[in-house]
CSV table of C-alpha atoms and ligand atoms in Angstrom, one decimal:
chain,number,residue,atom,x,y,z
S,1,MET,CA,-19.4,-6.1,0.4
S,2,LYS,CA,-15.9,-5.2,1.4
S,3,LYS,CA,-14.5,-3.3,-1.5
S,4,ILE,CA,-11.8,-1.3,0.1
S,5,VAL,CA,-9.2,1.0,-1.2
S,6,LEU,CA,-6.2,1.4,1.1
S,7,LEU,CA,-4.4,4.8,1.1
S,8,GLY,CA,-1.4,5.9,2.8
S,9,PRO,CA,2.3,7.1,2.4
S,10,PRO,CA,5.1,4.8,1.7
S,11,GLY,CA,6.2,3.3,5.0
S,12,ALA,CA,2.7,3.6,6.5
S,13,GLY,CA,2.5,-0.2,6.8
S,14,LYS,CA,-0.2,-0.8,3.9
S,15,GLY,CA,1.4,-4.2,3.1
S,16,THR,CA,1.3,-5.4,6.6
S,17,GLN,CA,-2.4,-4.3,7.1
S,18,ALA,CA,-3.4,-5.6,3.9
S,19,SER,CA,-2.1,-9.1,4.7
S,20,ARG,CA,-4.0,-9.1,8.0
S,21,PHE,CA,-7.2,-8.4,6.0
S,22,VAL,CA,-6.6,-11.4,3.8
S,23,ALA,CA,-6.6,-13.7,7.0
S,24,VAL,CA,-9.4,-12.1,8.8
S,25,LEU,CA,-11.9,-11.1,6.1
S,26,GLY,CA,-11.3,-13.6,3.5
S,27,VAL,CA,-10.9,-11.1,0.7
S,28,PRO,CA,-8.0,-10.9,-1.8
S,29,HIS,CA,-5.1,-8.4,-1.3
S,30,ILE,CA,-4.7,-6.7,-4.7
S,31,SER,CA,-1.5,-4.9,-5.3
S,32,THR,CA,-1.2,-3.4,-8.7
S,33,GLY,CA,2.7,-3.5,-8.3
S,34,ASP,CA,2.6,-7.3,-7.8
S,35,MET,CA,0.2,-7.8,-10.7
S,36,VAL,CA,2.4,-5.8,-12.9
S,37,ARG,CA,5.5,-7.9,-11.9
S,38,GLU,CA,3.6,-11.1,-12.4
S,39,GLU,CA,2.3,-10.3,-15.8
S,40,ILE,CA,5.9,-9.3,-16.9
S,41,LYS,CA,7.0,-12.8,-15.6
S,42,ALA,CA,4.2,-14.7,-17.5
S,43,HIS,CA,5.3,-13.0,-20.7
S,44,THR,CA,1.7,-12.3,-21.9
S,45,ASP,CA,1.1,-9.6,-24.4
S,46,LEU,CA,0.4,-7.1,-21.8
S,47,GLY,CA,3.2,-8.2,-19.8
S,48,GLU,CA,5.6,-7.6,-22.7
S,49,ALA,CA,4.1,-4.2,-23.4
S,50,ILE,CA,4.7,-3.4,-19.8
S,51,LYS,CA,8.3,-4.4,-19.8
S,52,LYS,CA,9.0,-2.0,-22.6
S,53,PHE,CA,7.9,0.9,-20.3
S,54,SER,CA,9.7,-0.2,-17.3
S,55,ASP,CA,12.9,-1.1,-19.3
S,56,LYS,CA,12.9,2.5,-20.4
S,57,GLY,CA,12.2,3.7,-16.8
S,58,VAL,CA,8.9,5.4,-17.6
S,59,LEU,CA,5.7,4.8,-15.7
S,60,VAL,CA,3.4,2.2,-17.0
S,61,PRO,CA,0.5,4.2,-18.6
S,62,ASP,CA,-2.8,4.1,-16.5
S,63,GLU,CA,-4.8,2.4,-19.2
S,64,ILE,CA,-2.7,-0.6,-19.0
S,65,ILE,CA,-2.9,-0.9,-15.4
S,66,ILE,CA,-6.7,-0.3,-15.4
S,67,ARG,CA,-7.1,-3.1,-18.0
S,68,LEU,CA,-5.2,-5.4,-15.9
S,69,LEU,CA,-7.2,-4.4,-12.7
S,70,ALA,CA,-10.5,-4.7,-14.6
S,71,LYS,CA,-9.5,-8.2,-15.5
S,72,ARG,CA,-8.6,-9.1,-11.9
S,73,LEU,CA,-11.6,-7.7,-10.3
S,74,LYS,CA,-13.8,-10.0,-12.4
S,75,GLU,CA,-12.3,-13.0,-10.9
S,76,PRO,CA,-14.4,-15.1,-8.6
S,77,ASP,CA,-12.3,-14.5,-5.5
S,78,CYS,CA,-13.3,-10.9,-5.6
S,79,LYS,CA,-17.0,-11.4,-5.5
S,80,LYS,CA,-17.1,-10.9,-1.6
S,81,GLY,CA,-14.8,-7.9,-1.9
S,82,PHE,CA,-11.1,-7.0,-2.2
S,83,ILE,CA,-8.5,-4.8,-0.7
S,84,LEU,CA,-6.7,-2.7,-3.2
S,85,ASP,CA,-3.2,-1.4,-2.3
S,86,GLY,CA,-1.1,1.0,-4.4
S,87,PHE,CA,-4.1,1.9,-6.5
S,88,PRO,CA,-5.5,4.5,-7.2
S,89,ARG,CA,-2.7,7.0,-6.7
S,90,THR,CA,-4.2,9.9,-8.6
S,91,LEU,CA,-7.6,11.4,-9.1
S,92,GLN,CA,-7.8,10.2,-12.7
S,93,GLN,CA,-7.1,6.6,-11.6
S,94,ALA,CA,-9.9,7.0,-8.9
S,95,GLU,CA,-12.3,8.0,-11.5
S,96,ALA,CA,-11.2,5.1,-13.8
S,97,LEU,CA,-11.6,2.7,-10.8
S,98,ASP,CA,-15.1,4.0,-10.2
S,99,ARG,CA,-16.0,3.0,-13.9
S,100,ILE,CA,-14.7,-0.7,-13.2
S,101,SER,CA,-16.0,-1.2,-9.6
S,102,LYS,CA,-17.9,0.8,-7.0
S,103,ILE,CA,-15.8,0.9,-3.9
S,104,ASP,CA,-17.2,0.9,-0.3
S,105,LEU,CA,-14.6,2.4,1.7
S,106,ALA,CA,-11.2,4.4,1.4
S,107,ILE,CA,-9.2,3.8,4.3
S,108,ASN,CA,-6.5,6.4,4.7
S,109,LEU,CA,-3.6,5.4,6.9
S,110,ASN,CA,-2.8,8.9,8.2
S,111,VAL,CA,0.7,8.9,9.5
S,112,PRO,CA,2.6,12.0,9.8
S,113,ASP,CA,5.9,12.5,7.9
S,114,GLU,CA,8.1,12.5,11.0
S,115,VAL,CA,6.7,9.2,12.0
S,116,ILE,CA,7.5,7.7,8.6
S,117,ILE,CA,11.0,9.2,8.5
S,118,GLN,CA,11.7,7.8,11.9
S,119,ARG,CA,10.6,4.3,10.9
S,120,LEU,CA,12.3,4.2,7.5
S,121,SER,CA,15.3,5.6,8.3
S,122,ASN,CA,15.8,3.1,11.1
S,123,ARG,CA,15.4,0.3,8.6
S,124,LEU,CA,18.2,-2.2,8.1
S,125,THR,CA,18.4,-4.6,5.2
S,126,CYS,CA,20.4,-7.9,5.1
S,127,ARG,CA,22.8,-7.9,2.1
S,128,LYS,CA,22.4,-11.5,1.5
S,129,CYS,CA,18.9,-12.6,2.1
S,130,GLY,CA,17.0,-9.2,2.0
S,131,ALA,CA,15.5,-9.6,5.5
S,132,ILE,CA,14.3,-6.3,7.0
S,133,TYR,CA,15.1,-5.1,10.4
S,134,ASN,CA,14.5,-1.9,12.4
S,135,ARG,CA,16.8,-0.4,15.0
S,136,LEU,CA,13.7,0.7,16.9
S,137,THR,CA,10.8,-1.7,16.4
S,138,LEU,CA,12.5,-4.9,15.1
S,139,LYS,CA,16.1,-5.1,16.3
S,140,PRO,CA,18.3,-7.9,15.1
S,141,LYS,CA,19.7,-10.0,17.9
S,142,ARG,CA,23.2,-8.9,17.3
S,143,ASP,CA,24.2,-5.4,16.2
S,144,ASN,CA,24.1,-4.9,12.4
S,145,LEU,CA,24.1,-8.7,11.7
S,146,CYS,CA,21.4,-10.6,10.3
S,147,ASP,CA,19.7,-13.1,12.6
S,148,GLU,CA,19.3,-15.7,9.7
S,149,CYS,CA,22.4,-15.6,7.8
S,150,ASP,CA,25.0,-13.7,10.0
S,151,ASP,CA,25.6,-11.3,7.1
S,152,LYS,CA,26.1,-7.4,7.6
S,153,LEU,CA,22.9,-5.2,7.6
S,154,TYR,CA,23.0,-1.9,5.7
S,155,GLN,CA,20.7,1.1,5.1
S,156,ARG,CA,19.3,1.3,1.5
S,157,GLU,CA,19.9,4.5,-0.4
S,158,ASP,CA,16.2,5.2,-0.4
S,159,ASP,CA,15.9,4.8,3.2
S,160,LYS,CA,17.9,8.0,3.8
S,161,PRO,CA,15.9,10.7,5.5
S,162,GLU,CA,16.3,13.2,2.6
S,163,VAL,CA,15.3,10.7,0.1
S,164,ILE,CA,12.1,9.6,2.2
S,165,GLN,CA,11.3,13.3,2.7
S,166,GLU,CA,11.4,13.8,-1.0
S,167,ARG,CA,9.2,10.7,-1.7
S,168,LEU,CA,6.6,11.9,0.8
S,169,ASN,CA,6.3,15.3,-0.7
S,170,VAL,CA,5.7,13.7,-4.0
S,171,TYR,CA,3.1,11.4,-2.5
S,172,ARG,CA,1.2,14.1,-0.6
S,173,LYS,CA,1.0,16.4,-3.5
S,174,LYS,CA,-0.3,13.6,-5.8
S,175,THR,CA,-2.9,12.1,-3.4
S,176,LYS,CA,-4.2,15.3,-2.0
S,177,PRO,CA,-7.0,15.7,-4.6
S,178,LEU,CA,-7.5,11.7,-4.3
S,179,ILE,CA,-8.3,12.1,-0.6
S,180,GLU,CA,-10.6,15.0,-1.3
S,181,TYR,CA,-12.4,13.0,-3.9
S,182,TYR,CA,-13.2,10.2,-1.4
S,183,LYS,CA,-14.1,12.6,1.4
S,184,ARG,CA,-16.6,14.4,-1.0
S,185,ARG,CA,-18.1,10.9,-1.5
S,186,SER,CA,-18.2,10.1,2.2
S,187,LEU,CA,-16.1,7.2,1.6
S,188,LEU,CA,-13.0,8.2,3.4
S,189,LYS,CA,-12.1,6.9,6.8
S,190,ASP,CA,-9.0,8.3,8.4
S,191,VAL,CA,-6.9,6.0,10.7
S,192,ARG,CA,-4.4,8.0,12.5
S,193,CYS,CA,-1.1,6.6,13.7
S,194,ASP,CA,1.0,9.2,15.3
S,195,ASP,CA,3.3,7.0,17.4
S,196,LEU,CA,5.9,5.0,15.7
S,197,MET,CA,5.7,2.3,18.5
S,198,THR,CA,1.9,1.6,17.9
S,199,PRO,CA,1.9,-2.2,17.1
S,200,PRO,CA,0.2,-3.1,13.7
S,201,GLU,CA,-2.5,-5.1,15.7
S,202,VAL,CA,-3.8,-1.8,17.3
S,203,THR,CA,-4.2,-0.2,13.7
S,204,PHE,CA,-5.7,-3.2,12.4
S,205,GLU,CA,-8.4,-3.3,15.1
S,206,LYS,CA,-9.2,0.3,14.4
S,207,ILE,CA,-9.6,-0.5,10.7
S,208,ARG,CA,-11.7,-3.4,11.6
S,209,SER,CA,-14.1,-1.6,13.6
S,210,ILE,CA,-14.5,0.9,10.8
S,211,ILE,CA,-15.3,-1.9,8.3
S,212,ASP,CA,-17.8,-3.3,10.7
S,213,SER,CA,-19.7,-0.2,11.3
S,214,ALA,CA,-19.7,0.6,7.7
S,215,GLU,CA,-21.3,-2.8,7.1
S,216,LYS,CA,-23.9,-2.3,9.9
S,217,HIS,CA,-24.8,1.0,8.3
S,218,LYS,CA,-25.1,-0.4,4.9
S,219,ALA,CA,-27.4,-3.2,6.3
S,220,ARG,CA,-29.6,-0.5,7.7
S,221,VAL,CA,-30.2,1.6,4.7
C,1,LIG,ZN1,20.1,-12.4,6.1
């Protein structure tokens, strides 16, 4: 069983890692953020309820997200496992998740603040097509111009260092008890990434070996 929760601050590369999992492990990537957006688009009753909250700019209540997630995890493609990204974010959510499904591993992408800030504050976005570049790791062919549509690249407001630091502070404060929770249950595996230039494949291989040894261990007991 590969029921995995992926933890890590914004900008740690959770999305990138999760999509590799889908290809290699054959389990679905479940992002609660995407689920919420799809539900709104599909105009279901739940979707309409969610929309009311997001229109008001308030957080969608946990119970709604949990209902959505419970439904999703019952679908046949989750039988072999899943990789959960963006949930849980709090201790309460982790406890709720436990009531829906027992998870096997919580993988924590442990990236220091300065690396995240370095990465995100060098991010450039195309005004026209939304393509994302990075001054350090994914340079456009020409300075400040999109490779695809020749349009100007710009730095998004929330990619400014002071904004990123604030988001990280909020994240650390909220997830500390969550990380402790998984640690106490011996489910937490830390994957450190201290260098901005580490290619995502290297991190993925680390994660893969953690999953492999967890499976072997499980087979033995
Ligand atoms: Zn573009």
